[in-house]
Coordinates of C-alpha atoms in Angstrom, one line a residue:
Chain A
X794 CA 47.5 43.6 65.5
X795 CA 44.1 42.1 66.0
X796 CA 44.0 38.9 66.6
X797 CA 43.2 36.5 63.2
X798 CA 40.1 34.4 63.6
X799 CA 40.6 30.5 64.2
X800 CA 37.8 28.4 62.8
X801 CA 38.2 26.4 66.2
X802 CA 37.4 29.2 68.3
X803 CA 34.2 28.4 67.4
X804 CA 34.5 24.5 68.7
X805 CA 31.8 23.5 71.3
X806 CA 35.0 21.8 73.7
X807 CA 34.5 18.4 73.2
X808 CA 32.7 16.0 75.8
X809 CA 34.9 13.8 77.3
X810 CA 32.9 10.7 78.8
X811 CA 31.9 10.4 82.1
X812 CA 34.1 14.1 82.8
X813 CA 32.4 17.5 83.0
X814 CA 33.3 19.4 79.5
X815 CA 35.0 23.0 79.1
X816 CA 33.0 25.7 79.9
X817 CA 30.6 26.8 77.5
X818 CA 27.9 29.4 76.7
X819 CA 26.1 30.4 73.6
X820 CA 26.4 33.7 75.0
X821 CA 30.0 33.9 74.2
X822 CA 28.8 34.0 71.1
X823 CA 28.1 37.0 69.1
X824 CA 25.8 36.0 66.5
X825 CA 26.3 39.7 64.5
X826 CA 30.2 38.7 64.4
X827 CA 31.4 38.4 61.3
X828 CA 35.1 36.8 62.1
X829 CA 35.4 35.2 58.5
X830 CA 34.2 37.8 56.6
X831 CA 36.2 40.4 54.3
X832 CA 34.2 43.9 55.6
X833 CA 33.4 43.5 51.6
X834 CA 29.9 41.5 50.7
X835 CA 31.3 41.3 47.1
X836 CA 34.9 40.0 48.4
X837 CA 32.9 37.6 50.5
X838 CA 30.9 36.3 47.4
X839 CA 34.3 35.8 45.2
X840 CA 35.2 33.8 48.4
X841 CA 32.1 31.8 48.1
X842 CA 32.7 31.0 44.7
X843 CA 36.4 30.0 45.2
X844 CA 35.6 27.5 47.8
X845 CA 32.4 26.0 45.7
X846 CA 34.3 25.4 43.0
X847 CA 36.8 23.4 45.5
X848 CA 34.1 21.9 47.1
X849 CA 32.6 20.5 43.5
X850 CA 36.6 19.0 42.9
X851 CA 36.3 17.4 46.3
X852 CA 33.0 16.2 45.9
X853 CA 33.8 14.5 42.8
X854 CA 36.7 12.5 44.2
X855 CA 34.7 12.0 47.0
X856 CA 32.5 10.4 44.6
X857 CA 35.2 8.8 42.6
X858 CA 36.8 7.1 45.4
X859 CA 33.8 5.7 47.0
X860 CA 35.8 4.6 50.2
X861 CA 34.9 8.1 52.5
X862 CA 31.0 9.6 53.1
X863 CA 30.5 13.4 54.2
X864 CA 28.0 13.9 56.7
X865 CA 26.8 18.1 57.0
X866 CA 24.5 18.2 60.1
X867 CA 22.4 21.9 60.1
X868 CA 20.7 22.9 63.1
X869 CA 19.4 26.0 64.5
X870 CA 16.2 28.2 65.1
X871 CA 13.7 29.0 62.6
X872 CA 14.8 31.8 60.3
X873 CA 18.7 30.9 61.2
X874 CA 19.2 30.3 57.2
X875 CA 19.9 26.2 56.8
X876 CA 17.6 26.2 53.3
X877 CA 19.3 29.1 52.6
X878 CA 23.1 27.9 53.9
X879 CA 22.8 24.5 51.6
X880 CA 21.6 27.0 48.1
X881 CA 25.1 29.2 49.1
X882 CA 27.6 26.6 49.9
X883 CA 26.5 24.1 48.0
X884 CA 25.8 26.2 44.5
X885 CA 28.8 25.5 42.7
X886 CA 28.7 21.6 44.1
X887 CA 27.2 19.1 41.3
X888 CA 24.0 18.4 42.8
X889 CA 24.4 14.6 41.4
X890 CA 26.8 14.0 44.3
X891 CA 24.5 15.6 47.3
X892 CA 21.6 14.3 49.6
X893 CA 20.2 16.6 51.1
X894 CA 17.7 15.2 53.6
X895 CA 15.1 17.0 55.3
X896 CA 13.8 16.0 58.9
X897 CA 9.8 17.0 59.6
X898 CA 8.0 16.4 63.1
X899 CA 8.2 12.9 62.9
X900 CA 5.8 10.8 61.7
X901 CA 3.8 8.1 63.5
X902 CA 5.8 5.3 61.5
X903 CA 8.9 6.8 62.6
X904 CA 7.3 7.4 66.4
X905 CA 6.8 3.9 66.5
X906 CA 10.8 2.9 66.2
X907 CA 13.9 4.9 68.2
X908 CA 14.6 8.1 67.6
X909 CA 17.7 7.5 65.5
X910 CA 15.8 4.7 63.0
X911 CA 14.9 7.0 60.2
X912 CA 18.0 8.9 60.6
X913 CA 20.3 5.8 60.6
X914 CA 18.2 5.1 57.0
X915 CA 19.5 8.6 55.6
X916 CA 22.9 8.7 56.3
X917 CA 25.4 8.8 53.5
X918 CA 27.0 6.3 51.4
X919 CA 30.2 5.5 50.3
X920 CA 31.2 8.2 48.1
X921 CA 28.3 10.2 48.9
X922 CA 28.2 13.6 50.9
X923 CA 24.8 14.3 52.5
X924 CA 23.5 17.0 54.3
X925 CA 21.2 17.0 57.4
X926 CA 18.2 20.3 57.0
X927 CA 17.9 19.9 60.9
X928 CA 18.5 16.0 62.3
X929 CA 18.1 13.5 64.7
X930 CA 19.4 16.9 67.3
X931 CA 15.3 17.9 66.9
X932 CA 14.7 14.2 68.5
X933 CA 16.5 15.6 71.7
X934 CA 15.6 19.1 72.1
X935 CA 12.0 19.1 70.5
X936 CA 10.8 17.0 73.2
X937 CA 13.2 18.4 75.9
X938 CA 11.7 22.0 75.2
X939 CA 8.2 20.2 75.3
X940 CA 8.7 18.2 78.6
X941 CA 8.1 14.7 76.8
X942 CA 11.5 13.3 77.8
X943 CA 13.4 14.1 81.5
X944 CA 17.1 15.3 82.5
X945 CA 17.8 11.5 82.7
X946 CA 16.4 10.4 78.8
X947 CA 17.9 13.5 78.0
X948 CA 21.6 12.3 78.7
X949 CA 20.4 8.8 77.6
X950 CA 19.7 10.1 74.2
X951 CA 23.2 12.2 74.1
X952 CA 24.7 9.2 74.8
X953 CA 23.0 7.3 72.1
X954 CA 24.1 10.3 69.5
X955 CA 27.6 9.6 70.5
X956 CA 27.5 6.2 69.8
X957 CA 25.8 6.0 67.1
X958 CA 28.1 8.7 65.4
X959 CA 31.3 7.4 66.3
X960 CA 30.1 4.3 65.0
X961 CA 29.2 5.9 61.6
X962 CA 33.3 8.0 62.1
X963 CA 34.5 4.3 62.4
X964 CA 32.8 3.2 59.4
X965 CA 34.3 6.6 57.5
X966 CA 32.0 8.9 57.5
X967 CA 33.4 12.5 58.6
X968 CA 30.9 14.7 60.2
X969 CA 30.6 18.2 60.6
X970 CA 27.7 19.9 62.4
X971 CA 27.0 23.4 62.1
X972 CA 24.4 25.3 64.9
X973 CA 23.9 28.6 63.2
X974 CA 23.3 30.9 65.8
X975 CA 21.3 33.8 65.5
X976 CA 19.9 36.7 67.8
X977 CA 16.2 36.9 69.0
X978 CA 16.3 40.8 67.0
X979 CA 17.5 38.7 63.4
X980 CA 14.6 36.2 64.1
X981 CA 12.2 38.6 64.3
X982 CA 12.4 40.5 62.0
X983 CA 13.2 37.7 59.0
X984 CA 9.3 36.2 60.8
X985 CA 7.7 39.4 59.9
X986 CA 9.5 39.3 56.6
X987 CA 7.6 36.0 56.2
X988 CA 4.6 37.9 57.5
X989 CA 4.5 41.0 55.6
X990 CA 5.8 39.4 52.0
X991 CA 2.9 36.8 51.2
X992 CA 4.8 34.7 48.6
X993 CA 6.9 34.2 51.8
X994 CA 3.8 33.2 53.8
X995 CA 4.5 29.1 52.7
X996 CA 7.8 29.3 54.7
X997 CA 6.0 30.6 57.9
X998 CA 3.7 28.3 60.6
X999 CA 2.1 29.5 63.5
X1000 CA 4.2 27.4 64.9
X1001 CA 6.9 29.2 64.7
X1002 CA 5.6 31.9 67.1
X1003 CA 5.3 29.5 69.8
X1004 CA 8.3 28.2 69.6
X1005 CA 9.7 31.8 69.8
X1006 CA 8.3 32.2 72.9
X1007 CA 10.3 29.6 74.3
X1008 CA 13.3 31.1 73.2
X1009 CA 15.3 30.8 76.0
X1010 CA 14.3 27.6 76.8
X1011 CA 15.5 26.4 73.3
X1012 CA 18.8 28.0 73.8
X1013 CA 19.6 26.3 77.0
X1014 CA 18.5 22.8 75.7
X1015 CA 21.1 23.8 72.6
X1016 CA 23.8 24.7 74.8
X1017 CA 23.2 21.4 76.7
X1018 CA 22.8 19.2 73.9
X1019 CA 26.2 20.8 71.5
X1020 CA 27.7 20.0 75.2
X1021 CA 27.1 16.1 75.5
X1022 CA 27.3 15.1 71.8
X1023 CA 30.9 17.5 70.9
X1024 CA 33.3 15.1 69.8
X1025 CA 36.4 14.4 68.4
X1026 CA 34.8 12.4 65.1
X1027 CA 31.4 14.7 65.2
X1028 CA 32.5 18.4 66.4
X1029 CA 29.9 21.1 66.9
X1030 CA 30.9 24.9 65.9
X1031 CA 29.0 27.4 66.4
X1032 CA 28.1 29.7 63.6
X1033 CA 27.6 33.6 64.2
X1034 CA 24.4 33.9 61.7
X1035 CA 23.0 37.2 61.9
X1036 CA 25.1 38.0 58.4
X1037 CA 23.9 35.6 56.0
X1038 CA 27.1 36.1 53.7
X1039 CA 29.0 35.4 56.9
X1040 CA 27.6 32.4 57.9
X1041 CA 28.2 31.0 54.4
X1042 CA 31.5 31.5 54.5
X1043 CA 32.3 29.7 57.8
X1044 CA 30.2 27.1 56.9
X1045 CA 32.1 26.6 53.7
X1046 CA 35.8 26.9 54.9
X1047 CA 34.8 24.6 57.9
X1048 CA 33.5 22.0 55.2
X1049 CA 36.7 22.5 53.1
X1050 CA 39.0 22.3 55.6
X1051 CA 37.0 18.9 56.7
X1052 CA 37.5 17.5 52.9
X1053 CA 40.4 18.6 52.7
X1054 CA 41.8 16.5 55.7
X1055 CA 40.5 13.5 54.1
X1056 CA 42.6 13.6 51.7
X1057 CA 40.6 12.6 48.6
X1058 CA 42.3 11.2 46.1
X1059 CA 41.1 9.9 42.4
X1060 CA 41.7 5.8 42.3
X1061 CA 45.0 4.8 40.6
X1062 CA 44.7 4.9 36.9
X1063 CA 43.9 1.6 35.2
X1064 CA 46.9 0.0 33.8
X1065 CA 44.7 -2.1 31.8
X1066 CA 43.3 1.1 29.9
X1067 CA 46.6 1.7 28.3
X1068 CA 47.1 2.1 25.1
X1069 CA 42.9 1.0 24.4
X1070 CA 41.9 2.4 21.4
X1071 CA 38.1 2.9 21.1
X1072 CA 37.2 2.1 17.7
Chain B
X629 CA 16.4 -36.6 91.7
X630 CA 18.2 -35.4 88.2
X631 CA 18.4 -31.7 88.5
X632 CA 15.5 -29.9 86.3
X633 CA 16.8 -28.3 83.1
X634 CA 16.7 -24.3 83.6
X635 CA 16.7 -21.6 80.9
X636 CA 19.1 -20.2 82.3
X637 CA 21.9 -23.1 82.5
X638 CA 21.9 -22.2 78.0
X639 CA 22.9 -18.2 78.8
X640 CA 25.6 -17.4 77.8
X641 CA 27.3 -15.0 80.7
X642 CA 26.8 -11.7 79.9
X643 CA 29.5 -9.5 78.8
X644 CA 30.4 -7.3 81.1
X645 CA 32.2 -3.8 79.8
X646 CA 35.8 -4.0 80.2
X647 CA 35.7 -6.9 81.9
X648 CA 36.7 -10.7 80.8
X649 CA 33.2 -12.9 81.0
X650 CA 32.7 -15.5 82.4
X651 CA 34.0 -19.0 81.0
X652 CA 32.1 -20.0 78.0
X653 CA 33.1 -22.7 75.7
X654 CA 30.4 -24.3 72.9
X655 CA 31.7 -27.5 73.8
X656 CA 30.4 -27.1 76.8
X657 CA 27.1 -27.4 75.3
X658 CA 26.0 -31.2 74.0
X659 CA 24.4 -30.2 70.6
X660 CA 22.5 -34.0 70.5
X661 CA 21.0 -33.5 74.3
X662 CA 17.8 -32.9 74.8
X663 CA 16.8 -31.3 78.2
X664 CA 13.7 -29.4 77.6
X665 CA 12.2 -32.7 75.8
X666 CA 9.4 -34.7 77.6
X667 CA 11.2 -37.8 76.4
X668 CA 8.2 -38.2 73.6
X669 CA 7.8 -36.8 70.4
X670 CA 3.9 -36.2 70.2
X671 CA 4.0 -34.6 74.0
X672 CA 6.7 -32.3 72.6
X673 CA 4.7 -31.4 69.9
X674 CA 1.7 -31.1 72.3
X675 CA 3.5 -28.9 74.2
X676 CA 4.5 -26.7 71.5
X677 CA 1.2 -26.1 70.3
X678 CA -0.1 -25.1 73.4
X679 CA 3.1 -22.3 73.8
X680 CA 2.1 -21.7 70.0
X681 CA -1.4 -20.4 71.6
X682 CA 0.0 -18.8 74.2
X683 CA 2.1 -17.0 71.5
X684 CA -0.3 -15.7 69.1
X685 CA -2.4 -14.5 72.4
X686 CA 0.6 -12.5 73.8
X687 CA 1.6 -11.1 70.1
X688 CA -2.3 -10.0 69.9
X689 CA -1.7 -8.0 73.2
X690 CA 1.8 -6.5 71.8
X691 CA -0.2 -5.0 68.9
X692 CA -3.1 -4.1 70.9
X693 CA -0.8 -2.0 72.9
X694 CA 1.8 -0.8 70.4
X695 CA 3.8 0.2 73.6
X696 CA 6.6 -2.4 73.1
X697 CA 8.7 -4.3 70.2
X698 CA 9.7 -7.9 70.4
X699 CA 13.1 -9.3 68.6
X700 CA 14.2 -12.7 67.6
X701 CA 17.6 -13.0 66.5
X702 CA 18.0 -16.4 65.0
X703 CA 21.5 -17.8 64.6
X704 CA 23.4 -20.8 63.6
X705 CA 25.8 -22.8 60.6
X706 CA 23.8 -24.0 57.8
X707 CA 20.8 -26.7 58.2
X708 CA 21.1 -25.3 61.6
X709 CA 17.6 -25.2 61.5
X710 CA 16.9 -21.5 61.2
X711 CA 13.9 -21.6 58.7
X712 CA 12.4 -24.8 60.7
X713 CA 12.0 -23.0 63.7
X714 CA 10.5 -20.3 62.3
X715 CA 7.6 -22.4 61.0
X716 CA 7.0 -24.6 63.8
X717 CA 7.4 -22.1 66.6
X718 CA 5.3 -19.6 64.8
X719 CA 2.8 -21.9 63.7
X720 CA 0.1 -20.4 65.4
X721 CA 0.8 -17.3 65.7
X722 CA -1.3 -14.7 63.3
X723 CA 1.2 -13.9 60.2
X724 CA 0.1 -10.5 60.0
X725 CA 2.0 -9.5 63.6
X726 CA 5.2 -11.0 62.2
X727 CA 7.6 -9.9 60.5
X728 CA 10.3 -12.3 59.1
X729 CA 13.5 -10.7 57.8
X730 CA 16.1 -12.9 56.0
X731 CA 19.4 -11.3 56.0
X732 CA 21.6 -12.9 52.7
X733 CA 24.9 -11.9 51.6
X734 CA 25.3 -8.1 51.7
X735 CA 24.3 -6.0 48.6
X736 CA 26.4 -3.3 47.2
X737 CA 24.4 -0.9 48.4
X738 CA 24.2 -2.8 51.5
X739 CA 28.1 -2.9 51.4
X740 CA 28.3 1.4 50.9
X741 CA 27.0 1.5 54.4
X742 CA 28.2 0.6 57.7
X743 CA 27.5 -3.1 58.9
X744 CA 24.1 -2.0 61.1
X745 CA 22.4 -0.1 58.4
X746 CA 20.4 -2.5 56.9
X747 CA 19.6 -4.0 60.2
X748 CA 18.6 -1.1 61.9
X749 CA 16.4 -0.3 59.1
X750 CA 14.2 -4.0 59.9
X751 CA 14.1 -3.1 63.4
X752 CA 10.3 -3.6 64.7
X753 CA 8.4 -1.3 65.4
X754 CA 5.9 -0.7 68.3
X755 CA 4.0 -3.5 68.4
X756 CA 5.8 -5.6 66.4
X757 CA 7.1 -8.8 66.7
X758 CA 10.4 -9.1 64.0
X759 CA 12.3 -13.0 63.6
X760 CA 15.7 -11.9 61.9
X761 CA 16.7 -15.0 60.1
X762 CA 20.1 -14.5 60.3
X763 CA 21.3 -11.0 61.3
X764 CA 24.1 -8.7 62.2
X765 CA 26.1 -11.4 63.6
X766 CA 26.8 -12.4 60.1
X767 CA 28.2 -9.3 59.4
X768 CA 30.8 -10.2 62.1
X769 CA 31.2 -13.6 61.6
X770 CA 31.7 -13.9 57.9
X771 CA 34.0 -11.4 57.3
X772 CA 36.3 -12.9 60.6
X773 CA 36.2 -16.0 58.8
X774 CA 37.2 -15.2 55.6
X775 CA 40.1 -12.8 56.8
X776 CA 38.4 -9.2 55.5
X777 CA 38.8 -8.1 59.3
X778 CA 41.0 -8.4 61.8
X779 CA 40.9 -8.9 66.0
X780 CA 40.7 -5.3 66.7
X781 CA 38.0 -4.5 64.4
X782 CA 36.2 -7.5 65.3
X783 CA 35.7 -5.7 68.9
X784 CA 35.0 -3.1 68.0
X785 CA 32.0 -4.3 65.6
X786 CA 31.3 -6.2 68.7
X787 CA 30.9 -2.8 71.0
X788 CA 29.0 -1.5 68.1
X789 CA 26.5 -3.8 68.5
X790 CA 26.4 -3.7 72.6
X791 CA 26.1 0.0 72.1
X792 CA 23.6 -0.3 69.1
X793 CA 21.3 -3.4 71.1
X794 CA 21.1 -1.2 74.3
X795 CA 19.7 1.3 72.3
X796 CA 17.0 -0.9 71.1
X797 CA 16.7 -2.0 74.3
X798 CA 16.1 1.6 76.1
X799 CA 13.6 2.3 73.0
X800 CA 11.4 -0.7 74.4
X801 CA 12.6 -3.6 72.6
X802 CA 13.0 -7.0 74.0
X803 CA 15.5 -9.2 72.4
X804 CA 16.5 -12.6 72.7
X805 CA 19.0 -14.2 70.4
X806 CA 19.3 -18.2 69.7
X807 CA 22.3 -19.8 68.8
X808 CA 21.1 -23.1 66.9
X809 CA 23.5 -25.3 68.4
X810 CA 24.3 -28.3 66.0
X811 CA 26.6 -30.8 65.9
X812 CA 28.7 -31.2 62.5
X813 CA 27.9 -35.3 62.3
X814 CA 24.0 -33.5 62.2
X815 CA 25.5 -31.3 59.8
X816 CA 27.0 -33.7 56.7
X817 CA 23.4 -35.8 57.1
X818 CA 21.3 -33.1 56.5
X819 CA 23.5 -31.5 53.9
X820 CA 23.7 -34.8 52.1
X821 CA 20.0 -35.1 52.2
X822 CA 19.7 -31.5 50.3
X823 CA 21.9 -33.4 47.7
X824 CA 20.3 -36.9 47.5
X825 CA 16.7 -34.9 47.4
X826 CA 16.0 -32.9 44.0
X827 CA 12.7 -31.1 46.1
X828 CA 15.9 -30.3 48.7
X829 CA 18.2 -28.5 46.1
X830 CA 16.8 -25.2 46.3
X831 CA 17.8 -25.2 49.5
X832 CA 22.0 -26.4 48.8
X833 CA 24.5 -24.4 47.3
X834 CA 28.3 -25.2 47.1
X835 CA 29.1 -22.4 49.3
X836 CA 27.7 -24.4 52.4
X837 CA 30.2 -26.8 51.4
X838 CA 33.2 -24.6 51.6
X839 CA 31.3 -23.3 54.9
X840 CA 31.4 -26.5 56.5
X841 CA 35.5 -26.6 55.4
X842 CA 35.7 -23.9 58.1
X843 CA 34.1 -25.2 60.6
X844 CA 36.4 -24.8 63.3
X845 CA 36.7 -21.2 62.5
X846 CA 33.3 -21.0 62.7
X847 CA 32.5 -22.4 66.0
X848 CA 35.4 -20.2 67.2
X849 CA 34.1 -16.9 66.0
X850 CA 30.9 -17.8 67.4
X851 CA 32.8 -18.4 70.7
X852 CA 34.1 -15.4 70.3
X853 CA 30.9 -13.3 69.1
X854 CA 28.0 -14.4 71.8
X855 CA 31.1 -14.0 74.4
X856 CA 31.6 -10.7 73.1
X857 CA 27.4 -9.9 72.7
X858 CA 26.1 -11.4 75.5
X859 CA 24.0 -8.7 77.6
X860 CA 21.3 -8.2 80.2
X861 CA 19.4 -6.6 77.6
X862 CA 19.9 -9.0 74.4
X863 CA 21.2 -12.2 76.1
X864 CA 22.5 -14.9 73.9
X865 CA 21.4 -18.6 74.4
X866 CA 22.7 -22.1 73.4
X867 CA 20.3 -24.3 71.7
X868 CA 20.7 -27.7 71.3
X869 CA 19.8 -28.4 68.2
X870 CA 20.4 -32.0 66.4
X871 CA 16.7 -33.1 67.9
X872 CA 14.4 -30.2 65.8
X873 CA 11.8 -30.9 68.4
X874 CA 14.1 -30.2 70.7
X875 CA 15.3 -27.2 69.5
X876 CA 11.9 -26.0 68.7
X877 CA 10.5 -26.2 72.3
X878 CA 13.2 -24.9 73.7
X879 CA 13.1 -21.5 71.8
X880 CA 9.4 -21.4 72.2
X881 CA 9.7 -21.7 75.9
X882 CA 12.2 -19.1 75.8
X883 CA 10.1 -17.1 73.5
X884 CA 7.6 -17.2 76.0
X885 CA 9.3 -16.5 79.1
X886 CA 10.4 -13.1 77.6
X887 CA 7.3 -12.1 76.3
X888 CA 5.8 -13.0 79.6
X889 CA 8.1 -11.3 81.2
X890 CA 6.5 -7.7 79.3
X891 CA 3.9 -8.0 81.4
X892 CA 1.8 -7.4 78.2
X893 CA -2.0 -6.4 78.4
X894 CA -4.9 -5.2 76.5
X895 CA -5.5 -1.0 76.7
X896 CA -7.7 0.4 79.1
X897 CA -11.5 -0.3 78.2
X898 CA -12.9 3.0 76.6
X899 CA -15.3 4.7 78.7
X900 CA -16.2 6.9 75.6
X901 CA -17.4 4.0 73.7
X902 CA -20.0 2.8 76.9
X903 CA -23.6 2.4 76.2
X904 CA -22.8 3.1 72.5
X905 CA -25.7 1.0 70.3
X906 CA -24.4 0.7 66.8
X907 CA -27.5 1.1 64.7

């Protein structure tokens, strides 16, 4: 009997300070797996469905309790599907109780503080869930990849990322970050989608090409960066993305199974309501 | 020869990680003396006008560069003098390279956050020179003194902020934080003159009075806090404060020394613009 598929075999081992971390390659990663997925795209969707209607009961006492915040960090190549992950998961999810925050190349207000300034400004409230379309990660390996900051600020910044989120854990925020992880063959052809289709030509920059050709570059500045900043309060996983249907799904039982655990419960009735009549 | 009054006698001994610092007691620290006094009012005052110049020169060449960011953390009970040395020390200094944030009692919004969001959000910015007026400290020391947290998660907002000022600090900021030192004789007579003046009640509210109930708690937590806060890269120093000239000289010349210390200067001349007539 094969083997069942663990959502934690898809942990980046977490980075213990000051000791070298588990070994770990993205290329033990298969990004056409599809361990979460039913062999059915339809089964898959009812799946989808079931868990967004959870997640739209969790949000709600999420919301309701306004003790707990939900922090959804989405990073990965261009093309690996974050717009397209947050329109899936998050369908069923009243969109009242989301933030979903976009990070650009920053802007030269945002140059002129640190790196984690206008991300700090972003993150969720109590009761709220928000979710990070790429984050302060594009502050480490956007200018790694471009040789603006050393091996040495490198670290520094990882180091910074880890404080800074287990100061937000400590404060009650959960976080979840997802790297969805797909092959140079997917990305290529969904950019010549873009290319070919021309109502698809907004999503496209040249851009994009260049940073293609630094592919491998990129990957090794991923691997390095899920490495330093894998924790116990901010976990990576890795998300085989090839299959779009399939990375939905892992995304959403990972966020389930991260709501669930905090164990969200609706605030004690009002005794003082009892018995109220409204006239 | 009496010894000549250093700087550096008013630090309080850095924190170091793990470690226990250094003794440091307040009542070490004569609130009434006046060491960095000439011993006359109008050279004082003299003197601080002449550091006031040397001020709004050095914030000129901050701007100019936009390399660096300066912080001022101001701290200390009520009628400490807070607001007083704002205006004298800054007296001539161009307003429009300031930037003066009062911290109050946390807003609900505020409050759905972790304790450094709003303060990370006022953070200067390259170039900038910021004056918190009050800060994060009062999110440690108010809630200590009223109970809402206990010893543990006092330390651990205290690492917070070690963790969150070295960041600030790797990002180019210099800080330097001012404990307005006063005595609580100094205290009841300038509270009582808030009462006895009606021009003065803006400034009174009956909270100062249960303040001042606690303060023994106070002084305590403070103990506790700069102990705790203390750092190579945001030291913490001990005003004396009852004499507001005093007080005022002393944070200028500290002011200065740290700005100094940036070795601040003017960008490169442009060779572009050479020769250039404009017509």
């Amino acid at each position: 009997m094969a083997k069942q598929p663990d959502l934690d075999d898809f942990l980046v081992p977490y980075f213990d300070d000051g000791k070298k971390n588990g070994h770990f390659s993205l290329d033990d990663f298969d990004p056409k797996a599809k361990p979460f997925s039913s062999g059915s795209k339809d089964a898959d969707r009812a799946r989808l469905s079931e868990i967004g209607l959870l997640l739209d009961n969790l949000q709600e006492r999420l919301h309701a309790q306004r003790k707990r915040r939900m922090l959804l960090v989405l990073q990965g190549m261009d093309t690996s599907g974050k717009d397209g992950t947050i329109r899936a998961v998050f369908h069923e999810v009243d969109p009242l109780g989301l933030r979903i925050v976009p990070f650009k190349a920053p802007t030269p207000v945002e140059l002129a503080h640190d790196f984690l300034w206008r991300v700090h400004s972003q993150t969720p409230a109590a009761g709220e869930l928000a979710i990070f379309n790429r984050s302060h990660y594009e502050d480490l390996l956007v200018p790694t990849v471009q040789g603006e900051i050393d091996a040495e600020a490198f670290l520094q910044r990882c180091r910074h990322i880890r404080q800074f989120e287990e100061m937000l854990a400590c404060s009650g925020t959960a976080i979840l970050k997802c790297m969805l992880h797909i092959s140079k063959d997917e990305q290529r052809t969904r950019l010549q989608a873009r290319i070919d289709d021309p109502l698809k030509h907004w999503k496209f920059d040249v851009s994009d090409i260049e940073a293609r050709k630094q592919w491998n570059v990129y990957q090794s500045a991923y691997r390095d960066a899920l490495a330093a900043t894998s924790t116990e309060y901010a976990p990576w996983y890795v998300i085989p993305a090839d299959s779009k249907t399939h990375r939905n799904v892992m995304i959403a039982e990972l966020l389930l199974r991260t709501l669930d655990a905090l164990k969200l419960e609706y605030p004690p009735a009002k005794e003082s309501l009892k018995g109220i009549k409204v006239e």
